[in-house]
Amino acid sequence: MSNLLQFSISEVLSLLEKKEFSTKELLEAYINAIEKTKDLNMYLTTCFDKALEQAKVSDVNYMNGNQRLLEGIPVGVKDMFCTKGIETTASSNILKKFVPTYESTVTQNLWNQGAINLGKLSCDEFAMGSSNETAAKGKVINPWNFEEERTPGGSSGGSAAAVAAKAALAATGTDTGGSIRQPAAFCGVVGLKPTYGRCSRWGIVAFASSLDQAGPITRNVSDAALMLQVMSGYDPKDSTSSNKNVPNFYNDLGKSIKGIKIGIPEEYNSNGISSDILDAKDLTVNFLKENGAEIIPVKLPLTKYSLPVYYIVAPAEASSNLARYDGVRYGARVDGNSLDEMYENTRHLGFGDEVKRRIMIGTYVLSSGYYDAYYLKAQKVRRLIKNEFTEIFKKVDFLITPTTPTTAFKLGSTQDLLTMYLNDVFTVPASLAGIPGISIPIKLDKDKLPVGIQILGQDFDEQGILNVANVLEACAAFNYVPNGSAQW
């Protein structure tokens, strides 16, 4: 086999079963790819020795016909997931050298089904960012037009970049306000945010607990379906975990979309959106019409309040969650002459600027005298946004929107914080409402960068958005590769 990196998960599983190559050979190909792409700064930690041991087990299972759903599939893990015996830092200095004694539920589900851990992938510090520039170990570079040092997006930038650069067959991500879908769009891969509660949050480093949700980043829609199937499920250790049955997302792909109603929100044509993005949306609408879908213009007037609400709710929850990092129980510790000074020193040197900024915003909106004016009001508007989606889904089955206002921008080019926060303007509403969303690549823009389109669905209708995405993927036939992949 000349290039083992070219195959999707389903193709790899079939070829491994046919003994076309071994799991060990596949893993060695990915280890080689990781070594060749080191300059992109995607992996924080690798665990090749342990992975090779896992590969031996997978090869025995294939030999005996006992293979599991993801037997021998090499995946990368976003550094927000706790991994037993492997350093987990959330890309922050304050968790440097923290090695969990337990495994997150989502990653344990993957290992239980035979997936192999290549290592931990960089992300924005504590998942706070839209460009992967806030990571303690430095920026991750998008493999597309990498000479220009474009952002891979954030916060799951390392995960999306690794899948795009073929340095992982798939990767886990977390999505709080778009942190799976936005980097997937920037890197030309598929990123799926499930319904809140579909995947367990246990063992995931918390950012904003009412928003955080794990999901897969993959090369195509069918791979996303298979990954989600394994990652999902009820977990008694997570009180927000749903006990709804997990469908067979992979086997149920391929349904026609003829007659389904697709809503196109007019609010997602805001000022600042690039012409390439609008062209991609129009192209997507044409694909849907060609496949028999009914296109219905809709209005979501509360969309404009989503970012203000998000940047009150998320920092508030972050300030509460990050209070535990005090230098006493785990992680970094910087001594001082008193307990208070030790707290101050540890948090001052351990947290980056963006994390400090959000902690201060969150502490402010939760403080006495401001709680009602900001946090409580934001929660009320959040409920109205959720209700608006509920009402719109009585008229249409799915919504189609751009994933991002622009394609991947150059690293270091966005100095204005508000402009940076606006990158999530199309992804945040679904996060606030807790509904599922998926981003898939549709075309390249004039700079040869990927353009992503987002599909949103009703609560726990991941199967529906996967089916729509599957049809659009076939129409778009997006088979481009990053311009440096040949030399890697």
PDB file of N, CA, C and O in Angstrom, residues 69-92:
ATOM      1  N   LEU A  69     -15.566  -1.689  16.899  1.00  0.00           N
ATOM      2  CA  LEU A  69     -16.063  -0.692  15.941  1.00  0.00           C
ATOM      3  C   LEU A  69     -14.969   0.208  15.380  1.00  0.00           C
ATOM      4  O   LEU A  69     -15.021   0.609  14.217  1.00  0.00           O
ATOM      5  N   LEU A  70     -13.965   0.547  16.200  1.00  0.00           N
ATOM      6  CA  LEU A  70     -12.882   1.424  15.749  1.00  0.00           C
ATOM      7  C   LEU A  70     -11.532   0.733  15.901  1.00  0.00           C
ATOM      8  O   LEU A  70     -10.522   1.387  16.175  1.00  0.00           O
ATOM      9  N   GLU A  71     -11.516  -0.559  15.700  1.00  0.00           N
ATOM     10  CA  GLU A  71     -10.298  -1.331  15.937  1.00  0.00           C
ATOM     11  C   GLU A  71      -9.118  -0.805  15.103  1.00  0.00           C
ATOM     12  O   GLU A  71      -9.146  -0.802  13.876  1.00  0.00           O
ATOM     13  N   GLY A  72      -8.073  -0.350  15.817  1.00  0.00           N
ATOM     14  CA  GLY A  72      -6.844   0.073  15.166  1.00  0.00           C
ATOM     15  C   GLY A  72      -6.863   1.457  14.558  1.00  0.00           C
ATOM     16  O   GLY A  72      -5.924   1.829  13.840  1.00  0.00           O
ATOM     17  N   ILE A  73      -7.889   2.269  14.827  1.00  0.00           N
ATOM     18  CA  ILE A  73      -7.998   3.600  14.227  1.00  0.00           C
ATOM     19  C   ILE A  73      -7.184   4.612  15.039  1.00  0.00           C
ATOM     20  O   ILE A  73      -7.462   4.836  16.222  1.00  0.00           O
ATOM     21  N   PRO A  74      -6.163   5.247  14.440  1.00  0.00           N
ATOM     22  CA  PRO A  74      -5.327   6.216  15.171  1.00  0.00           C
ATOM     23  C   PRO A  74      -6.012   7.581  15.269  1.00  0.00           C
ATOM     24  O   PRO A  74      -6.348   8.186  14.252  1.00  0.00           O
ATOM     25  N   VAL A  75      -6.238   8.037  16.481  1.00  0.00           N
ATOM     26  CA  VAL A  75      -6.911   9.326  16.684  1.00  0.00           C
ATOM     27  C   VAL A  75      -6.057  10.232  17.579  1.00  0.00           C
ATOM     28  O   VAL A  75      -5.251   9.759  18.382  1.00  0.00           O
ATOM     29  N   GLY A  76      -6.266  11.534  17.413  1.00  0.00           N
ATOM     30  CA  GLY A  76      -5.656  12.521  18.292  1.00  0.00           C
ATOM     31  C   GLY A  76      -6.701  13.022  19.280  1.00  0.00           C
ATOM     32  O   GLY A  76      -7.899  13.038  18.984  1.00  0.00           O
ATOM     33  N   VAL A  77      -6.242  13.437  20.456  1.00  0.00           N
ATOM     34  CA  VAL A  77      -7.155  13.848  21.530  1.00  0.00           C
ATOM     35  C   VAL A  77      -6.876  15.300  21.915  1.00  0.00           C
ATOM     36  O   VAL A  77      -5.744  15.643  22.271  1.00  0.00           O
ATOM     37  N   LYS A  78      -7.881  16.126  21.829  1.00  0.00           N
ATOM     38  CA  LYS A  78      -7.746  17.514  22.277  1.00  0.00           C
ATOM     39  C   LYS A  78      -7.328  17.532  23.740  1.00  0.00           C
ATOM     40  O   LYS A  78      -7.811  16.734  24.550  1.00  0.00           O
ATOM     41  N   ASP A  79      -6.463  18.449  24.094  1.00  0.00           N
ATOM     42  CA  ASP A  79      -5.869  18.437  25.432  1.00  0.00           C
ATOM     43  C   ASP A  79      -6.832  18.890  26.529  1.00  0.00           C
ATOM     44  O   ASP A  79      -6.420  19.122  27.659  1.00  0.00           O
ATOM     45  N   MET A  80      -8.119  19.000  26.204  1.00  0.00           N
ATOM     46  CA  MET A  80      -9.136  19.256  27.229  1.00  0.00           C
ATOM     47  C   MET A  80      -9.644  17.954  27.843  1.00  0.00           C
ATOM     48  O   MET A  80     -10.327  17.982  28.864  1.00  0.00           O
ATOM     49  N   PHE A  81      -9.334  16.820  27.226  1.00  0.00           N
ATOM     50  CA  PHE A  81      -9.799  15.516  27.722  1.00  0.00           C
ATOM     51  C   PHE A  81      -8.742  14.909  28.636  1.00  0.00           C
ATOM     52  O   PHE A  81      -7.580  14.764  28.242  1.00  0.00           O
ATOM     53  N   CYS A  82      -9.130  14.547  29.837  1.00  0.00           N
ATOM     54  CA  CYS A  82      -8.206  13.883  30.749  1.00  0.00           C
ATOM     55  C   CYS A  82      -7.905  12.480  30.229  1.00  0.00           C
ATOM     56  O   CYS A  82      -8.811  11.729  29.861  1.00  0.00           O
ATOM     57  N   THR A  83      -6.611  12.159  30.185  1.00  0.00           N
ATOM     58  CA  THR A  83      -6.164  10.855  29.712  1.00  0.00           C
ATOM     59  C   THR A  83      -5.273  10.239  30.781  1.00  0.00           C
ATOM     60  O   THR A  83      -4.263  10.824  31.176  1.00  0.00           O
ATOM     61  N   LYS A  84      -5.640   9.068  31.241  1.00  0.00           N
ATOM     62  CA  LYS A  84      -4.946   8.421  32.349  1.00  0.00           C
ATOM     63  C   LYS A  84      -3.475   8.177  32.019  1.00  0.00           C
ATOM     64  O   LYS A  84      -3.139   7.572  31.011  1.00  0.00           O
ATOM     65  N   GLY A  85      -2.609   8.702  32.874  1.00  0.00           N
ATOM     66  CA  GLY A  85      -1.182   8.478  32.719  1.00  0.00           C
ATOM     67  C   GLY A  85      -0.517   9.341  31.658  1.00  0.00           C
ATOM     68  O   GLY A  85       0.682   9.198  31.407  1.00  0.00           O
ATOM     69  N   ILE A  86      -1.276  10.251  31.032  1.00  0.00           N
ATOM     70  CA  ILE A  86      -0.735  11.116  29.981  1.00  0.00           C
ATOM     71  C   ILE A  86      -1.012  12.569  30.365  1.00  0.00           C
ATOM     72  O   ILE A  86      -2.154  12.917  30.696  1.00  0.00           O
ATOM     73  N   GLU A  87       0.011  13.397  30.315  1.00  0.00           N
ATOM     74  CA  GLU A  87      -0.123  14.792  30.731  1.00  0.00           C
ATOM     75  C   GLU A  87      -1.309  15.467  30.047  1.00  0.00           C
ATOM     76  O   GLU A  87      -1.508  15.340  28.842  1.00  0.00           O
ATOM     77  N   THR A  88      -2.110  16.150  30.846  1.00  0.00           N
ATOM     78  CA  THR A  88      -3.283  16.881  30.367  1.00  0.00           C
ATOM     79  C   THR A  88      -3.204  18.299  30.917  1.00  0.00           C
ATOM     80  O   THR A  88      -3.269  18.498  32.128  1.00  0.00           O
ATOM     81  N   THR A  89      -3.073  19.284  30.019  1.00  0.00           N
ATOM     82  CA  THR A  89      -2.812  20.650  30.483  1.00  0.00           C
ATOM     83  C   THR A  89      -3.854  21.677  30.069  1.00  0.00           C
ATOM     84  O   THR A  89      -3.793  22.817  30.519  1.00  0.00           O
ATOM     85  N   ALA A  90      -4.798  21.317  29.201  1.00  0.00           N
ATOM     86  CA  ALA A  90      -5.719  22.295  28.619  1.00  0.00           C
ATOM     87  C   ALA A  90      -4.939  23.446  27.970  1.00  0.00           C
ATOM     88  O   ALA A  90      -5.412  24.578  27.916  1.00  0.00           O
ATOM     89  N   SER A  91      -3.737  23.135  27.504  1.00  0.00           N
ATOM     90  CA  SER A  91      -2.828  24.114  26.876  1.00  0.00           C
ATOM     91  C   SER A  91      -2.531  25.296  27.793  1.00  0.00           C
ATOM     92  O   SER A  91      -2.364  26.430  27.342  1.00  0.00           O
ATOM     93  N   SER A  92      -2.455  25.039  29.099  1.00  0.00           N
ATOM     94  CA  SER A  92      -2.210  26.100  30.077  1.00  0.00           C
ATOM     95  C   SER A  92      -1.002  25.769  30.944  1.00  0.00           C
ATOM     96  O   SER A  92      -0.788  24.611  31.315  1.00  0.00           O
TER      97      SER A  92
END
